[in-house]
Amino acid sequence: MESRPLDALNFARGKKVIVELKNNKQLIGTLRAFDIHINVVIEDVEERVEGEVKRKLGTCFVRGDTIIMISPA
Amino acid sequence: MESRPLDALNFARGKKVIVELKNNKQLIGTLRAFDIHINVVIEDVEERVEGEVKRKLGTCFVRGDTIIMISPA
Amino acid sequence: MESRPLDALNFARGKKVIVELKNNKQLIGTLRAFDIHINVVIEDVEERVEGEVKRKLGTCFVRGDTIIMISPA
Amino acid sequence: MESRPLDALNFARGKKVIVELKNNKQLIGTLRAFDIHINVVIEDVEERVEGEVKRKLGTCFVRGDTIIMISPA
Amino acid sequence: MESRPLDALNFARGKKVIVELKNNKQLIGTLRAFDIHINVVIEDVEERVEGEVKRKLGTCFVRGDTIIMISPA
Amino acid sequence: MESRPLDALNFARGKKVIVELKNNKQLIGTLRAFDIHINVVIEDVEERVEGEVKRKLGTCFVRGDTIIMISPA
Amino acid sequence: MESRPLDALNFARGKKVIVELKNNKQLIGTLRAFDIHINVVIEDVEERVEGEVKRKLGTCFVRGDTIIMISPA
């Protein structure tokens, strides 16, 4: 098992993830890149609010400080 | 007894924990990894709101600045 | 594919982007510059609230900590 | 008398303290560890809301940025 | 075109700008100085709320972390 | 007169002060210690809300980022 | 003209200023000291809320992160 949290993100690279934001929205897409601030780039993004798809967004750069958690989709 | 807070987290590694978030949600799962920012990775996660299970989430990366506290489940 | 989030922003330079702000506003314009704090400069900016154009703003310097995400327009 | 604030926390180590959190909750327990971010570990914790005991929590790791103040119980 | 956001602010020095604040107020005045924290000094300032002039303020030092964006007036 | 703000706090050491917190509470007590983060230790503390004494708290460690201002009592 | 924001504060030292706080209060007094965090010390302070004097406070140490702006009184 990984011993550092960023190793887990590295393992999720190229996989579909749910990114939970502090504004109660979710972004579902493929994790393409991240850095130590947890800034992430996700591709083929769907924005959902309370489970309902609101927008298709292509590739998103998300600022790390707006993220609560990242989990597999 | 440990003298530094991160020693206590290290002791909890591999054990089941409750992670309290600033958005009033709780994540219950096995603590797999953490770092000095208190970013954590937990496995087999249940998300609870006011004690009620809302979602099963598999493995979660949680950004440290959204966490209030971590205690044994 | 890029491996760092700022590479994705670099790729978007000179292209039209949507900048989502924490105050529920969107700025649509051409990404001209950014830095590691995600401070950005965008040109020919339209400010939108819930999809409706509110103002035309010319060139905007936007402080990084007010930004949620940046995606292609 | 101590001249630095962390000296006062050091003096409280092993003693019963009240930790006031920004979410209006109080944690009462024995201070076991702290660091320069004011991350703390407390043992035999009772969580109180407006003076009423809500939960018994065992050992808690509390992230420093959620703490308002720490005083003797 | 400039490649760094602070170059754009430098270009605006001596010109009239709108400084949007997080508290929904706008300051309109001449940009006199700024630093890497986006602390700014503006002169001959008018404070506006929803487009309406509330106060004339002379020279203002504005702390960077209260600023959303800066654009030409 | 002092030229740095922390000199003023040093001058207040051992004197009775009012510490205004971001949660609208006031702590009145003797300033015993402070550091560059404005973490403070105050003794013989009274907690007041809108001028009314709510609690007597003995010695308090207060985290700097919860403090608005400190003035003589 | 000054080219750095802190030069403007230096120029205001010893003069009467209005310090606008994030909690919608204003402190009016003589600027005695400041530092790079914009922590300030002001003397002979009047606290105002919506233009009305609420309290006389003598000398105040104000933590920089609570300040929106500083302008001449």
PDB file of C-alpha atoms in Angstrom, chain C:
ATOM      1  CA  MET C   1      -0.411  14.275 -22.146  1.00  0.00           C
ATOM      2  CA  GLU C   2       0.814  16.927 -19.730  1.00  0.00           C
ATOM      3  CA  SER C   3       1.884  15.700 -16.304  1.00  0.00           C
ATOM      4  CA  ARG C   4       1.655  18.966 -14.322  1.00  0.00           C
ATOM      5  CA  PRO C   5      -1.462  21.142 -13.965  1.00  0.00           C
ATOM      6  CA  LEU C   6       0.313  24.352 -14.982  1.00  0.00           C
ATOM      7  CA  ASP C   7       1.265  22.711 -18.298  1.00  0.00           C
ATOM      8  CA  ALA C   8      -2.456  22.555 -19.072  1.00  0.00           C
ATOM      9  CA  LEU C   9      -2.802  26.282 -18.350  1.00  0.00           C
ATOM     10  CA  ASN C  10       0.191  26.953 -20.553  1.00  0.00           C
ATOM     11  CA  PHE C  11      -1.513  25.061 -23.359  1.00  0.00           C
ATOM     12  CA  ALA C  12      -4.622  27.267 -22.904  1.00  0.00           C
ATOM     13  CA  ARG C  13      -2.652  30.514 -23.249  1.00  0.00           C
ATOM     14  CA  GLY C  14      -4.043  32.597 -26.128  1.00  0.00           C
ATOM     15  CA  LYS C  15      -7.272  30.559 -26.133  1.00  0.00           C
ATOM     16  CA  LYS C  16     -10.722  31.491 -24.892  1.00  0.00           C
ATOM     17  CA  VAL C  17     -11.430  30.236 -21.369  1.00  0.00           C
ATOM     18  CA  ILE C  18     -14.124  30.278 -18.695  1.00  0.00           C
ATOM     19  CA  VAL C  19     -12.804  31.312 -15.288  1.00  0.00           C
ATOM     20  CA  GLU C  20     -15.185  30.272 -12.501  1.00  0.00           C
ATOM     21  CA  LEU C  21     -14.942  32.470  -9.411  1.00  0.00           C
ATOM     22  CA  LYS C  22     -15.821  31.659  -5.798  1.00  0.00           C
ATOM     23  CA  ASN C  23     -18.443  34.438  -5.854  1.00  0.00           C
ATOM     24  CA  ASN C  24     -20.563  32.496  -8.403  1.00  0.00           C
ATOM     25  CA  LYS C  25     -19.485  34.697 -11.314  1.00  0.00           C
ATOM     26  CA  GLN C  26     -17.845  33.578 -14.521  1.00  0.00           C
ATOM     27  CA  LEU C  27     -15.311  35.502 -16.565  1.00  0.00           C
ATOM     28  CA  ILE C  28     -15.062  34.507 -20.244  1.00  0.00           C
ATOM     29  CA  GLY C  29     -12.058  35.790 -22.187  1.00  0.00           C
ATOM     30  CA  THR C  30      -8.672  35.024 -23.729  1.00  0.00           C
ATOM     31  CA  LEU C  31      -6.076  33.691 -21.282  1.00  0.00           C
ATOM     32  CA  ARG C  32      -3.050  35.925 -21.605  1.00  0.00           C
ATOM     33  CA  ALA C  33      -0.927  35.148 -18.550  1.00  0.00           C
ATOM     34  CA  PHE C  34      -0.852  33.137 -15.309  1.00  0.00           C
ATOM     35  CA  ASP C  35       1.571  32.398 -12.486  1.00  0.00           C
ATOM     36  CA  ILE C  36       2.063  29.717  -9.822  1.00  0.00           C
ATOM     37  CA  HIS C  37      -0.539  31.350  -7.539  1.00  0.00           C
ATOM     38  CA  ILE C  38      -3.026  30.989 -10.450  1.00  0.00           C
ATOM     39  CA  ASN C  39      -3.250  34.766 -10.682  1.00  0.00           C
ATOM     40  CA  VAL C  40      -4.405  35.182 -14.295  1.00  0.00           C
ATOM     41  CA  VAL C  41      -4.788  37.912 -16.896  1.00  0.00           C
ATOM     42  CA  ILE C  42      -7.638  37.506 -19.351  1.00  0.00           C
ATOM     43  CA  GLU C  43      -8.554  39.803 -22.251  1.00  0.00           C
ATOM     44  CA  ASP C  44     -11.847  40.834 -23.874  1.00  0.00           C
ATOM     45  CA  VAL C  45     -13.665  39.686 -20.760  1.00  0.00           C
ATOM     46  CA  GLU C  46     -17.380  39.159 -20.372  1.00  0.00           C
ATOM     47  CA  GLU C  47     -18.653  38.757 -16.817  1.00  0.00           C
ATOM     48  CA  ARG C  48     -21.574  36.355 -16.533  1.00  0.00           C
ATOM     49  CA  VAL C  49     -23.838  35.465 -13.626  1.00  0.00           C
ATOM     50  CA  GLU C  50     -25.890  32.304 -14.101  1.00  0.00           C
ATOM     51  CA  GLY C  51     -25.170  32.355 -17.833  1.00  0.00           C
ATOM     52  CA  GLU C  52     -26.279  35.976 -18.364  1.00  0.00           C
ATOM     53  CA  VAL C  53     -23.747  38.601 -19.534  1.00  0.00           C
ATOM     54  CA  LYS C  54     -23.512  41.352 -16.878  1.00  0.00           C
ATOM     55  CA  ARG C  55     -20.522  43.442 -18.012  1.00  0.00           C
ATOM     56  CA  LYS C  56     -17.799  43.769 -20.640  1.00  0.00           C
ATOM     57  CA  LEU C  57     -14.510  44.352 -18.841  1.00  0.00           C
ATOM     58  CA  GLY C  58     -11.579  44.537 -21.289  1.00  0.00           C
ATOM     59  CA  THR C  59      -8.431  43.145 -19.666  1.00  0.00           C
ATOM     60  CA  CYS C  60      -8.745  41.686 -16.136  1.00  0.00           C
ATOM     61  CA  PHE C  61      -6.149  40.737 -13.587  1.00  0.00           C
ATOM     62  CA  VAL C  62      -7.788  38.084 -11.392  1.00  0.00           C
ATOM     63  CA  ARG C  63      -6.286  37.088  -8.034  1.00  0.00           C
ATOM     64  CA  GLY C  64      -5.690  33.342  -7.945  1.00  0.00           C
ATOM     65  CA  ASP C  65      -7.317  32.647  -4.599  1.00  0.00           C
ATOM     66  CA  THR C  66     -10.730  33.706  -5.952  1.00  0.00           C
ATOM     67  CA  ILE C  67     -10.661  31.120  -8.748  1.00  0.00           C
ATOM     68  CA  ILE C  68     -12.372  27.714  -8.585  1.00  0.00           C
ATOM     69  CA  MET C  69     -11.522  26.419 -12.044  1.00  0.00           C
ATOM     70  CA  ILE C  70     -10.509  27.304 -15.586  1.00  0.00           C
ATOM     71  CA  SER C  71     -11.899  25.447 -18.607  1.00  0.00           C
ATOM     72  CA  PRO C  72     -12.102  26.019 -22.385  1.00  0.00           C
ATOM     73  CA  ALA C  73     -14.912  28.383 -23.496  1.00  0.00           C
TER      74      ALA C  73
END
